[in-house]
Coordinates of C-alpha atoms in Angstrom, one line a residue:
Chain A
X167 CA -62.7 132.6 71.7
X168 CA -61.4 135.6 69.4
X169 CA -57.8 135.9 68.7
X170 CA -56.9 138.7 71.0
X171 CA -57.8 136.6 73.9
X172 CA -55.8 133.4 72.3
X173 CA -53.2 135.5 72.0
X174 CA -53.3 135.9 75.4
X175 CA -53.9 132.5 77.1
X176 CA -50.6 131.2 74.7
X177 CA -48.2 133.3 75.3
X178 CA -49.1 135.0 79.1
X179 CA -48.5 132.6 81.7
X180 CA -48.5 129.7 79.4
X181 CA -48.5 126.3 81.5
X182 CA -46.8 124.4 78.8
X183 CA -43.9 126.7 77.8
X184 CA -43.3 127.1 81.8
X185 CA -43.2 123.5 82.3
X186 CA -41.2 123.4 79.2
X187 CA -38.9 126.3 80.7
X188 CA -38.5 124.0 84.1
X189 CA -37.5 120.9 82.7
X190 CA -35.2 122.6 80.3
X191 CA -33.8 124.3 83.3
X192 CA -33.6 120.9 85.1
X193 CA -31.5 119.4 82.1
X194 CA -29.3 121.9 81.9
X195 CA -28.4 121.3 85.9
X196 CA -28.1 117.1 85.8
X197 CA -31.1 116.9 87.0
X198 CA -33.1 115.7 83.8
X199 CA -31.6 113.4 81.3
X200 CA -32.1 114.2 77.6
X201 CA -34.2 111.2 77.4
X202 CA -36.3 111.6 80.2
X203 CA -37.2 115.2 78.7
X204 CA -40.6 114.0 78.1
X205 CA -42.8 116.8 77.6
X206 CA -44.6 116.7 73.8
X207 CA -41.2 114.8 72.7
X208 CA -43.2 111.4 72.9
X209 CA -46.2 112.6 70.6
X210 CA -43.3 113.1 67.8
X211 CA -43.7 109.6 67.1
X212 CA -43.3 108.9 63.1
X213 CA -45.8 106.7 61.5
X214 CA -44.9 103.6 61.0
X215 CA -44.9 103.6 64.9
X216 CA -48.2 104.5 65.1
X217 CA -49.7 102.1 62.6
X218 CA -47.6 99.2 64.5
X219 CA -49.2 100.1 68.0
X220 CA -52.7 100.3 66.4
X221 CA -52.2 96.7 64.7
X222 CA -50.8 96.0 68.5
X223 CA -53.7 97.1 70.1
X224 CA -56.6 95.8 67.2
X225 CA -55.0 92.1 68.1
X226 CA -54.9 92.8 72.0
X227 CA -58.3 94.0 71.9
X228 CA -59.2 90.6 69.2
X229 CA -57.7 88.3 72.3
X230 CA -59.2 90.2 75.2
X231 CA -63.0 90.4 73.6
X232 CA -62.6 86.4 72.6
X233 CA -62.4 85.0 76.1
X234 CA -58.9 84.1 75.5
X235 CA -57.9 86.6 79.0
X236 CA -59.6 87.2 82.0
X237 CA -61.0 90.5 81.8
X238 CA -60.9 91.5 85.2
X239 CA -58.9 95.0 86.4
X240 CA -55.9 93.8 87.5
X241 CA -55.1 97.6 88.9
X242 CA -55.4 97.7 92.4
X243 CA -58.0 100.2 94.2
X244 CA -56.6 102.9 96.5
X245 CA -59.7 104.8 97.6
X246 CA -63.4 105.1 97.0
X247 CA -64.5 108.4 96.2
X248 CA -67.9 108.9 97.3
X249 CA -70.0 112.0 95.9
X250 CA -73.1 113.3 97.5
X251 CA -75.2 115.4 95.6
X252 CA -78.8 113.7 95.7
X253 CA -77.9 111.0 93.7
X254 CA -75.2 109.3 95.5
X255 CA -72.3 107.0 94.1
X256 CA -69.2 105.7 95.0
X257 CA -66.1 105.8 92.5
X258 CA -63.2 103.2 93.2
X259 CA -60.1 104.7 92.0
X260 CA -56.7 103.2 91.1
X261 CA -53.1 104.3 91.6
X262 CA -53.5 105.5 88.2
X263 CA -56.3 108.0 89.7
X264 CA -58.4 106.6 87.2
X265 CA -62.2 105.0 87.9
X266 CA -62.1 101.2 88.3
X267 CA -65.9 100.6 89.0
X268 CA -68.7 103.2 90.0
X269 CA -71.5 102.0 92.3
X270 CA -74.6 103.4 92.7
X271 CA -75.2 104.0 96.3
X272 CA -79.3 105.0 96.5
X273 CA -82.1 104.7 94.4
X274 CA -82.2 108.4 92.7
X275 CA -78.3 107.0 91.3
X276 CA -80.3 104.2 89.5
X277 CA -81.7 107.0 86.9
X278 CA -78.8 108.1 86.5
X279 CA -76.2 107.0 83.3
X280 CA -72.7 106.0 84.5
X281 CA -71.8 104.5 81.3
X282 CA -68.1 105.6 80.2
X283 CA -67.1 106.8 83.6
X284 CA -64.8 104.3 84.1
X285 CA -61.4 104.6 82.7
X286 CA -61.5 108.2 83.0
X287 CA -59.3 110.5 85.3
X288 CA -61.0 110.7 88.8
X289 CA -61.6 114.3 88.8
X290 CA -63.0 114.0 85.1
X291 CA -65.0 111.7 85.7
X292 CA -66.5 113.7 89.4
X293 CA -67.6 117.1 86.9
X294 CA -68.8 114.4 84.1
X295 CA -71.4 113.1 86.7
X296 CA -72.4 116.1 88.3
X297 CA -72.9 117.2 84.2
X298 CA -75.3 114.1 83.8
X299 CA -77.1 114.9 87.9
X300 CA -77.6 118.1 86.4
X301 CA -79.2 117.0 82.7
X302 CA -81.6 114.6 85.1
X303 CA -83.0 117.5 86.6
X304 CA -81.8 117.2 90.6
X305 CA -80.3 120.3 90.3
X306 CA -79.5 123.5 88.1
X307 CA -76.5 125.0 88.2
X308 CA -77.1 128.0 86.4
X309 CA -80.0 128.8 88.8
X310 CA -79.5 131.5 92.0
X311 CA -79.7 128.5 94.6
X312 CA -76.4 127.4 95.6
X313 CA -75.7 123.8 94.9
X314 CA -73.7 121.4 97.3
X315 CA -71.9 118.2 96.8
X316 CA -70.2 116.5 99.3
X317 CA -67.1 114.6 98.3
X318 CA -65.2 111.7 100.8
X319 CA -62.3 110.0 99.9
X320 CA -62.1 106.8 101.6
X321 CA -58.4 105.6 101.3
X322 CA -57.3 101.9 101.4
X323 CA -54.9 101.0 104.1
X324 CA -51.1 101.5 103.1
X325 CA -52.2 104.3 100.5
X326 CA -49.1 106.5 100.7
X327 CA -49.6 110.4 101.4
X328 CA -47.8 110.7 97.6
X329 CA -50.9 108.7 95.8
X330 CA -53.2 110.9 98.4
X331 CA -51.9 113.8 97.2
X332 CA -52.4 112.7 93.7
X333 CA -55.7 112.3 94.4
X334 CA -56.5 115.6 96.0
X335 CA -54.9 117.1 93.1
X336 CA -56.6 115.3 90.3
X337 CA -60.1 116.6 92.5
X338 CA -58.9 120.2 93.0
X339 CA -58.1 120.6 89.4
X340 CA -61.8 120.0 88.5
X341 CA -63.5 121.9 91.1
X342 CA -61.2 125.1 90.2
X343 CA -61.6 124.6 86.1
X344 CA -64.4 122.2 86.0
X345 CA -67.4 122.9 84.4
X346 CA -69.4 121.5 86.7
X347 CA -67.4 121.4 89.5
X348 CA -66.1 125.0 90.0
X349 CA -69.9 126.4 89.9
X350 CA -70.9 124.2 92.7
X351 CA -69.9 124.9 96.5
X352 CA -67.9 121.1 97.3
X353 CA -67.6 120.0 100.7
X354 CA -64.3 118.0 101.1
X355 CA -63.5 115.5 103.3
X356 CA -61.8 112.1 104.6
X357 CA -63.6 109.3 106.0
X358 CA -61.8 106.0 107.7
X359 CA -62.5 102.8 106.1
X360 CA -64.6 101.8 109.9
X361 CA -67.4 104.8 109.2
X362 CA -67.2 103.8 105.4
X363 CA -68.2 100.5 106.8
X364 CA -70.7 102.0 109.1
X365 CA -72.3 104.3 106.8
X366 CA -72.3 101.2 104.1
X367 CA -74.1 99.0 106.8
X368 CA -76.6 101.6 107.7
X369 CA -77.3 102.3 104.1
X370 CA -76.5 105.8 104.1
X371 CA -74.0 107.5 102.0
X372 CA -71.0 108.1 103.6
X373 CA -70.7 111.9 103.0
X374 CA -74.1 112.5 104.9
X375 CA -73.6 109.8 107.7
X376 CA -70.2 112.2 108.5
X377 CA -72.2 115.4 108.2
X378 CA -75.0 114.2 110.1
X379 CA -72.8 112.9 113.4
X380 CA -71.3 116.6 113.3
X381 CA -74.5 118.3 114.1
X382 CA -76.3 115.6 115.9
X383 CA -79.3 114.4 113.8
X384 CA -80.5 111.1 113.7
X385 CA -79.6 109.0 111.5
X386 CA -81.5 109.1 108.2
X387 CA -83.2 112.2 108.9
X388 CA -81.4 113.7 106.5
X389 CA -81.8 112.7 102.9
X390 CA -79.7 114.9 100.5
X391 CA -77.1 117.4 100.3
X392 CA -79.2 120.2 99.4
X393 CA -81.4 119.4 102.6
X394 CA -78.6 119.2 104.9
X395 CA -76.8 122.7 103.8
X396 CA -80.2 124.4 103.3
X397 CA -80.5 125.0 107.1
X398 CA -78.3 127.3 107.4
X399 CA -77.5 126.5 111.7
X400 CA -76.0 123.1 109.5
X401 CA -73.9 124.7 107.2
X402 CA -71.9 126.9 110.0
X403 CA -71.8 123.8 112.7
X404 CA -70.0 122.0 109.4
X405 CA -67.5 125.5 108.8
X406 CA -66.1 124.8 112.2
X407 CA -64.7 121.4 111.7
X408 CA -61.5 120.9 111.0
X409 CA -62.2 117.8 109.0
X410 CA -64.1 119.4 106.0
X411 CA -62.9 121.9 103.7
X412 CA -65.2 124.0 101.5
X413 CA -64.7 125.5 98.2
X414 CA -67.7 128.2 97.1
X415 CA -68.0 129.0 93.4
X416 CA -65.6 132.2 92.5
X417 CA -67.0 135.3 91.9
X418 CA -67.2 135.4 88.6
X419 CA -69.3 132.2 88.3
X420 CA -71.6 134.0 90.8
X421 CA -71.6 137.2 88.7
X422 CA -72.4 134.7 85.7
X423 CA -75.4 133.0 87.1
X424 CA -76.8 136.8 88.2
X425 CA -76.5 138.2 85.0
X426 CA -78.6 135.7 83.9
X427 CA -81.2 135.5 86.2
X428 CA -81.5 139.3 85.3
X429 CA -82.2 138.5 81.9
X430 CA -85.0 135.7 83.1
X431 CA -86.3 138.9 85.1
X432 CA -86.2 140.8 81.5
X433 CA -88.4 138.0 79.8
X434 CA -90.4 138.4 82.3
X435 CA -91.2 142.2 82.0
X436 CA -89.2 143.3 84.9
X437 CA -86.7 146.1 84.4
X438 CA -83.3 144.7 85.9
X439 CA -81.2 148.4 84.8
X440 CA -81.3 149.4 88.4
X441 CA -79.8 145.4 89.7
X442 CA -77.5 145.5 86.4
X443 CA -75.6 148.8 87.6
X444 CA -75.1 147.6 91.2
X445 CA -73.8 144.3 89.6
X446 CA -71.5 146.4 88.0
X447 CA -69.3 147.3 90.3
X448 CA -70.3 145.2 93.2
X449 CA -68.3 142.8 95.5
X450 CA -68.8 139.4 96.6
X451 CA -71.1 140.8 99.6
X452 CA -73.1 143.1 97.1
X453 CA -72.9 140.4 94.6
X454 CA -75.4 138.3 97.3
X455 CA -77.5 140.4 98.0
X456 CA -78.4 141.7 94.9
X457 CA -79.1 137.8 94.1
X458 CA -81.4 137.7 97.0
X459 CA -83.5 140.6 95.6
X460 CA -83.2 139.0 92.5
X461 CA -85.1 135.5 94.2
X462 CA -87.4 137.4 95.6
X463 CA -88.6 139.2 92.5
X464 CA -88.4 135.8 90.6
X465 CA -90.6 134.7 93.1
X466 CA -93.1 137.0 92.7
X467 CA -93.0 136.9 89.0
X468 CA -93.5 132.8 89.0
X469 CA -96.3 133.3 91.8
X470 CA -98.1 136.9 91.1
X471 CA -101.5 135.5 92.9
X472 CA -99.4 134.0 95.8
X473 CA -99.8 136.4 98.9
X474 CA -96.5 134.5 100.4
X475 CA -94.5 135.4 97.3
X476 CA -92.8 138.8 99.1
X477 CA -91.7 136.9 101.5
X478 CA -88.6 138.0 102.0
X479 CA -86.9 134.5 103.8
X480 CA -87.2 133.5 100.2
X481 CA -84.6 135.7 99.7
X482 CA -82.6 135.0 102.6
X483 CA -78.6 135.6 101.5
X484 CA -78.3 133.3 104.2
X485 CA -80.2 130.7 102.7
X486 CA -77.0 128.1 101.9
X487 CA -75.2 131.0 101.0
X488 CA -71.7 130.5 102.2
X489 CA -70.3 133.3 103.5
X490 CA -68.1 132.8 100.2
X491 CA -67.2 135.4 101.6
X492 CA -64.6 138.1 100.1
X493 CA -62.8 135.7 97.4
X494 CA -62.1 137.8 94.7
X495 CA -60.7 135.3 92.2
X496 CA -60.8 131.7 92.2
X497 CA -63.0 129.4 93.6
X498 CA -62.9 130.5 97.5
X499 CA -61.0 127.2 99.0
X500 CA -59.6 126.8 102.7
X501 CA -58.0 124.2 104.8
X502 CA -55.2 121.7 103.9
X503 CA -54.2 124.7 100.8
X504 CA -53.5 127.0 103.3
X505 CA -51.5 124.2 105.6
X506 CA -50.2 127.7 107.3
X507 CA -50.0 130.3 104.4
X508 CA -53.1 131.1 102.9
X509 CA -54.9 130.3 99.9
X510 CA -52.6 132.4 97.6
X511 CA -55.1 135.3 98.1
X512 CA -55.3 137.8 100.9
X513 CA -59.0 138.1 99.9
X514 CA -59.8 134.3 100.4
X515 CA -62.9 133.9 101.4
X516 CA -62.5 130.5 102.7
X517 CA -64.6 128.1 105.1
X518 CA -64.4 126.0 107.6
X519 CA -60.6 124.4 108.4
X520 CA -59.6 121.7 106.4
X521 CA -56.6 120.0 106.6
X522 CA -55.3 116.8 104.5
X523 CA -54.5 114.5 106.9
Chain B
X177 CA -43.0 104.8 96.9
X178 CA -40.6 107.0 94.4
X179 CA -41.8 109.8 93.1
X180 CA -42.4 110.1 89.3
X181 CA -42.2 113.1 86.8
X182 CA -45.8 112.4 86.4
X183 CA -46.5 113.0 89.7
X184 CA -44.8 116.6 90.0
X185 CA -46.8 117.5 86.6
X186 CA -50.4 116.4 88.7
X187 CA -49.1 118.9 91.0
X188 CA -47.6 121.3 88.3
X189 CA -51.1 121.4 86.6
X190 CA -53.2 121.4 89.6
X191 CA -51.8 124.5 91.2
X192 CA -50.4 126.5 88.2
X193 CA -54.1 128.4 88.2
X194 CA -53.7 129.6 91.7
X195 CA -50.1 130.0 92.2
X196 CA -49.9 132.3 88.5
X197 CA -52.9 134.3 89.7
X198 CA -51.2 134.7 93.3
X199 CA -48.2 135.3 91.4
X200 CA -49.2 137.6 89.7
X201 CA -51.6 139.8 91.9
X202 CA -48.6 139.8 94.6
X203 CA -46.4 141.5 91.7
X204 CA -48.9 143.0 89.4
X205 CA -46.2 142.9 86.9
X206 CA -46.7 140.4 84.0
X207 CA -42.9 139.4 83.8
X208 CA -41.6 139.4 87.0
X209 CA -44.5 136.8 88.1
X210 CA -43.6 134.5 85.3
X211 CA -40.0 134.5 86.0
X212 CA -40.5 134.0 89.9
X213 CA -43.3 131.3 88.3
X214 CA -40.4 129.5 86.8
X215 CA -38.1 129.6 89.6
X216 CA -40.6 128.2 92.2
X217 CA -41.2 125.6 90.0
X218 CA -37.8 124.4 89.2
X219 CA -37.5 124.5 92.8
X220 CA -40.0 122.7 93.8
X221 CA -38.9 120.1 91.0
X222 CA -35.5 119.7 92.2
X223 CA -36.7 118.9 95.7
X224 CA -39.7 117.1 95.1
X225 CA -37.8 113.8 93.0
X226 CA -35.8 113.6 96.3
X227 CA -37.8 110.6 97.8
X228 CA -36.6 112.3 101.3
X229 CA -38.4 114.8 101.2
X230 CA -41.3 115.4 103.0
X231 CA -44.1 117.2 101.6
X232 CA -47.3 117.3 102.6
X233 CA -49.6 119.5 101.1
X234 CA -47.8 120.7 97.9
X235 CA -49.8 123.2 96.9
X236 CA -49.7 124.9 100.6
X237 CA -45.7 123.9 99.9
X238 CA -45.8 126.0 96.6
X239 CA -47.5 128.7 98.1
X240 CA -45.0 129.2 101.4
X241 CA -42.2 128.8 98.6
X242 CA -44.1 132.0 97.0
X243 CA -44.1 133.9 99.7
X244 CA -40.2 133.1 100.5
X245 CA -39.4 134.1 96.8
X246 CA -41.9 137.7 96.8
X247 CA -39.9 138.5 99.9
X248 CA -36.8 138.1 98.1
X249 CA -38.6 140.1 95.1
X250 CA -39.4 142.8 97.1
X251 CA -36.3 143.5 99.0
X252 CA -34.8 146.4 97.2
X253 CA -37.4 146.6 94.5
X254 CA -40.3 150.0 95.0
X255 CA -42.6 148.2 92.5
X256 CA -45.3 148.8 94.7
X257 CA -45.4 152.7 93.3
X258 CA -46.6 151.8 90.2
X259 CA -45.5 155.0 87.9
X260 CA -48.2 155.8 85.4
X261 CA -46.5 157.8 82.6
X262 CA -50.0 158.1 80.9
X263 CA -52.2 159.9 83.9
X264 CA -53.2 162.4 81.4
X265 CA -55.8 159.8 80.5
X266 CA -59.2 161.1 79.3
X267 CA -61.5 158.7 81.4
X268 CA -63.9 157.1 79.6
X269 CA -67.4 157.0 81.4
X270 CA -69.5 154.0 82.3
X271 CA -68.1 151.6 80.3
X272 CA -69.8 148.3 80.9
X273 CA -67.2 145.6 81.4
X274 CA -68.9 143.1 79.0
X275 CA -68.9 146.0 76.6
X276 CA -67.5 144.8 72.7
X277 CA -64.2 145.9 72.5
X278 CA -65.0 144.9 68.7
X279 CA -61.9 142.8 68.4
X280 CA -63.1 141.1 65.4
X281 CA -60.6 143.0 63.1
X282 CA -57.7 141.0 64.8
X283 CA -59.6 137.8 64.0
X284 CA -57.6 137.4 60.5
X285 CA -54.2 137.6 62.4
X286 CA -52.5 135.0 64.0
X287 CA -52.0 135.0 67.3
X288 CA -48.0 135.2 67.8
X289 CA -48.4 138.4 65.2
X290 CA -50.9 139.9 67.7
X291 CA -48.6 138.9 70.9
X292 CA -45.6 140.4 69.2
X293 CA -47.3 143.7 69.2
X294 CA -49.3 143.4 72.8
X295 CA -45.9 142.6 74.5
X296 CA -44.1 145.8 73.4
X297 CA -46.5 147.5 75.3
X298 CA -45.5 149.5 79.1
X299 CA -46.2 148.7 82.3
X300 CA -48.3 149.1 83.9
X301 CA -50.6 148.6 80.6
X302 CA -49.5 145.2 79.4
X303 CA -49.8 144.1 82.8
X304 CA -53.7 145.4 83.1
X305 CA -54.5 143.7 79.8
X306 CA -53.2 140.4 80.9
X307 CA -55.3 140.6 84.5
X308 CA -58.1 141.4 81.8
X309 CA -57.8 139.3 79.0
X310 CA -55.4 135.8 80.8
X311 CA -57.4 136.1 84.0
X312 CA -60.1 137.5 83.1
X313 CA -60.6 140.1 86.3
X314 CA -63.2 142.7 86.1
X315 CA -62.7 146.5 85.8
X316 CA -63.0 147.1 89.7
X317 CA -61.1 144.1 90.4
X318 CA -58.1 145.3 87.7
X319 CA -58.7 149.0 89.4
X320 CA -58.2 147.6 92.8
X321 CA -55.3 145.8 91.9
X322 CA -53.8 148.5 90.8
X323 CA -54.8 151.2 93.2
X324 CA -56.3 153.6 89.9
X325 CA -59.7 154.4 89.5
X326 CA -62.0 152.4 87.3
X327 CA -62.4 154.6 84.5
X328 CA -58.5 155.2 84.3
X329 CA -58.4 151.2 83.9
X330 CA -61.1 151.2 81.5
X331 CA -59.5 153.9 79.5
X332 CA -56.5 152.1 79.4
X333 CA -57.9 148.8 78.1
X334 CA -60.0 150.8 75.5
X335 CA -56.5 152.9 74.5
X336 CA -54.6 149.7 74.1
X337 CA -56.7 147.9 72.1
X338 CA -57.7 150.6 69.7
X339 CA -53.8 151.1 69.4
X340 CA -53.5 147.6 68.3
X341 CA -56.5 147.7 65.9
X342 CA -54.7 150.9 64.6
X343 CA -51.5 148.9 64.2
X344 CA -53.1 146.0 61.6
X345 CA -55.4 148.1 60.2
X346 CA -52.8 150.1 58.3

């Protein structure tokens, strides 16, 4: 990043300084002891302290790794995060939101490397798998084909709606700023702990055994994400329920992942000036359909012998597009967010209507 | 189960993205949407260590505590006429919006020096920079927000930083 844009992101709406600002604000009324000020104030520790937790640690880690403890969590598991991409696993999570254990739930996860996802911050550890899906090949994220993955929290009984929240929060934080995460659309939702025993018993991932009973399919006939929201009669029946909330990939990752595929067109010996103008100045709506022409030429370009490569279903901007709709700024979200006041964005351009119960 | 500091800074850092940008959009001035930032937030702190408290959804919460404290912010306050002292702008034609501003000539400074001279800047100016350069809006986005053509918003951005260039290169 160059300096004039540093300059910017530390000193305009800096999180730190307003956080900062709030506690110092909160002292000043009784509401924060100078103790509990705890912002940055613990990483001032001198180094004689640090040298004494490391010798600490080296000797806990000496006992641990020599049998001397049992080396099972002793953290208690509040929900199973289960993400459906194509690949599908399960995360447990503890009160600490971080990943206990991370099960792989069909046989595409078994390719997959989980190793050092647990221990990590649930949400972390979410964008950090869909990073390794992607590496494996099931899908590109920097292609013009919208991705899906469908997340379901599965909460333990007596999980308070604080720790919930915590959760939902430690998620939302990727899928707005992860890299991963915030180009992908991400259907949310809850499942009870009887369909996470269903779906388990049935041996199909949770996500999809949910998804499947909303429109109606038999069971198993439906084998990924991808597959489900590709049919586009799918992807609306799943807007309308109140149980699922879907965030779309802002604008600006959309614009992104055009800009490129008009470069692909470029290598190819297309000429993209007439696409790269429109992009210019375009909307959302003008946005997808310019990345429909852009399939369709890409299409031809990979198939120049193929009589079937005008066809212009190829290019459908309904294909799995959601209508993300008229979000301007960041990734389009709905349901519990707007819990009665909108998405912080007149322009949302949100789906379906989850809630957080 | 009592609610911790750490939980109100999940919820701080979760939702600062959105409720900044809303913020901030809702104002379209720079200070004014950090100082209501700030309030909402102390706010929010104060009530949410209560374990009484019932809250839901906090970032919906946040939001609904936005919109009380914008309709506070507007009563009284015409900042919705946004007064451009500097209309006599020349436009500057198709400009590209991932054109190089050629910024590298600020690269040798730090970047408190370079804030120091960005925030003496007017509105609405400073305010078009930062939905440029902190949240990284597009021309027609900035020119929508801001109810001026694109070119006048391009012009702007290009005036500004040349200003600045200007300023170090002395």
């Amino acid at each position: 990043m160059n300096k004039l844009k540093e300059s910017f992101r530390q000193n305009a709406f800096n999180e730190e300084k307003t956080l900062a600002q709030v506690y110092s604000r909160a002292q000043k009324n009784g509401l924060k002891t100078t103790e509990s000020l705890r912002t940055k104030q613990r990483s001032r520790m001198n180094l004689g302290w640090i040298l004494g937790s490391a010798a600490v640690l080296v000797l806990a880690w000496m006992v641990a790794t020599s049998g001397w403890l049992p080396t099972t969590p002793s953290t208690q598991v509040i929900a199973t995060v289960s993400i459906n991409v194509n690949p599908s696993f399960d995360f447990l999570v503890d009160e600490n939101m971080e990943v206990v254990e991370v099960k792989k739930v069909d046989d595409d996860a078994q390719s997959i490397d989980v190793t050092g996802l647990v221990g990590l911050p649930i949400g972390k550890a979410v964008n950090e798998l869909i990073e390794r899906i992607e590496e494996a090949g099931y899908i590109d994220l920097f292609d013009l084909t919208d991705d899906f993955v469908v997340v379901t929290k599965t909460f333990e009984d007596g999980t308070t709606t604080v720790i919930m929240d915590r959760l939902e929060l430690h998620l939302r934080e990727q899928i707005q700023t992860g890299s991963a995460l915030s180009r992908m659309n991400v259907v949310e939702m809850k499942a009870t702990q009887i369909e996470k025993r269903e779906a388990d018993g049935k041996e199909i991932p949770i996500g999809l055994y949910i998804l499947q009973g909303m429109v109606n399919l038999p069971d198993g006939s439906v084998k990924s994400a991808k597959e489900f929201f590709a049919k586009t009669e799918n992807l609306d029946r799943v807007k309308t329920q109140a149980r699922v909330r879907i965030t779309t990939p802002s604008a600006e990752k959309i614009r992104q992942r055009i800009e490129d595929a008009c470069a692909r067109l470029e290598k190819e010996g297309e000429d993209a000036t007439e696409l790269r103008t429109r992009l210019e100045n375009a909307g959302l709506e003008e946005m997808l359909r310019i990345q429909s022409e852009i399939q369709i030429k890409l299409k031809a370009t990979e198939e120049p012998g193929n009589p079937d490569s005008g066809n212009p279903d190829s290019g459908n901007p309904d294909s799995g597009n959601l209508d993300a709709g008229s979000n301007p700024e960041a990734p389009a979200e709905n349901g519990g967010a707007n819990q009665g006041s909108g998405n912080g964005d007149s322009g949302s351009g949100t789906n379906g209507n989850g809630n957080s119960n | 189960m009592k609610r911790t500091e750490a939980d109100f800074e999940t919820i701080y850092h979760a939702t600062y993205p959105v409720l900044s940008r809303y913020l901030f959009r809702k104002t379209r001035r720079f200070e004014d949407a950090q100082d209501l930032l700030q309030e909402i937030y102390f706010a929010f702190y104060r009530l949410y260590l209560k374990e009484e408290s019932t809250i839901e959804n906090p970032q919906a919460y946040l939001l609904r505590m936005a919109e009380h404290e914008l309709g506070r912010y507007y009563q009284g306050k015409s900042q919705f006429n946004i007064v451009d002292f500097d209309s006599e702008d020349n436009p500057i034609e198709m400009v590209a919006d991932d054109v190089d501003l050629d910024t590298e000539v600020l690269n040798h400074l730090s970047t408190e020096l370079i804030w120091q001279e960005i925030q003496r800047m007017d509105e609405p100016v400073l305010s078009i920079l930062i939905a440029r350069f902190r949240f990284d809006l597009d021309y027609p986005e900035i020119a929508e927000l801001f109810a001026m053509p694109v070119t006048t918003i391009k012009s702007k951005v290009y005036k500004a930083i040349n200003q600045l260039k200007q300023k170090f290169n002395k």
